[in-house]
Coordinates of C-alpha atoms in Angstrom, one line a residue:
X1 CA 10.4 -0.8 20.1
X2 CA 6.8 -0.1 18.7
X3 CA 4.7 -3.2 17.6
X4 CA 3.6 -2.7 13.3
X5 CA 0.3 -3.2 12.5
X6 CA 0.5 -5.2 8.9
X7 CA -2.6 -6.0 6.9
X8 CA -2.8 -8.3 4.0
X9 CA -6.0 -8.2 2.5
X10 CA -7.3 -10.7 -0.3
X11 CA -9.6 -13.2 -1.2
X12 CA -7.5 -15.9 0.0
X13 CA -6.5 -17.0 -3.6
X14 CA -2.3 -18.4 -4.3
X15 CA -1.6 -14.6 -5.2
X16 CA -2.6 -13.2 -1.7
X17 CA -1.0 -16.2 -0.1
X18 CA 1.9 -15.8 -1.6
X19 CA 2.1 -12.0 -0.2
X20 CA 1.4 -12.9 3.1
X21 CA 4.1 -15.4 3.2
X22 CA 6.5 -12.8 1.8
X23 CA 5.4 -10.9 4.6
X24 CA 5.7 -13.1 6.9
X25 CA 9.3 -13.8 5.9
X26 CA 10.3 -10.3 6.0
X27 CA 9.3 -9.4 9.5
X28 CA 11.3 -12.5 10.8
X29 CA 14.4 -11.3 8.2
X30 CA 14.3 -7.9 9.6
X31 CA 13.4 -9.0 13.1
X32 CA 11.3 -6.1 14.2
X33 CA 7.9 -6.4 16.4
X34 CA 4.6 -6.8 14.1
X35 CA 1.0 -8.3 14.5
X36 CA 0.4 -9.7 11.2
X37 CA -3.5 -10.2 9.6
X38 CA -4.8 -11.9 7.0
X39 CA -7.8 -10.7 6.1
X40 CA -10.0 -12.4 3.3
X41 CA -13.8 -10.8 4.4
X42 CA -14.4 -8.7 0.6
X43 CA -17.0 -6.1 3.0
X44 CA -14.0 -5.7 5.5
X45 CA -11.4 -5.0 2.0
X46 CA -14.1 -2.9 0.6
X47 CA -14.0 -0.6 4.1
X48 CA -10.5 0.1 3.7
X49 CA -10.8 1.2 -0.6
X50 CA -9.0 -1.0 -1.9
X51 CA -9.9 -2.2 -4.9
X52 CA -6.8 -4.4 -6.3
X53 CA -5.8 -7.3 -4.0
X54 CA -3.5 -8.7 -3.0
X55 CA -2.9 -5.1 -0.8
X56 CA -0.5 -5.0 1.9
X57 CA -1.2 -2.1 4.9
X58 CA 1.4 -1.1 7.2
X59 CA 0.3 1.0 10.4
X60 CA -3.8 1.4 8.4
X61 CA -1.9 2.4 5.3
X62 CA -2.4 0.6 2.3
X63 CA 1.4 0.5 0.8
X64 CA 1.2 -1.7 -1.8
X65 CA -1.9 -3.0 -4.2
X66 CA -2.5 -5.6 -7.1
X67 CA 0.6 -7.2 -7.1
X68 CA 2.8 -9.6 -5.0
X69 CA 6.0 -8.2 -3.1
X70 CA 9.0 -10.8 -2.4
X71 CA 10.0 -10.7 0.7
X72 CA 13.6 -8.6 0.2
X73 CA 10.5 -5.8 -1.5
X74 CA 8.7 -6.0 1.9
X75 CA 11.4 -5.4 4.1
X76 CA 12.5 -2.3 2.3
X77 CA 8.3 -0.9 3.1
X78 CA 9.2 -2.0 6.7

């Protein structure tokens, strides 16, 4: 089984928190193999184009941006 690759980026407010904890909970839910980041550096964010945060990559594509997923919404991007 391959290893995911799973970004979240933001500025480390509740909102982006609150995705990566969704995130989190989905990749435990659906059991599968994943290296999870949180990455809050605005330059780094800014490399990738994203301009709404809290944005969730999968694998270095962004797959959701500006808003926060529940967990069940996660697992279905998975």
């Amino acid at each position: 089984m391959r290893n995911l690759n799973i970004k979240v980026l933001g500025g480390g407010y509740k909102s982006c928190e609150a995705l990566l904890r969704s995130v989190k909970e989905a990749v435990a839910n659906k059991e599968v193999h994943a290296e999870v980041e949180y990455i809050t550096d605005i330059e780094k964010i800014m490399e990738y184009g994203v301009m709404s945060m809290p944005a969730l990559m999968i694998d270095d594509k962004i797959v959701s941006a500006g808003k926060v997923l529940k967990a069940k919404d996660v697992e279905k991007l998975l």
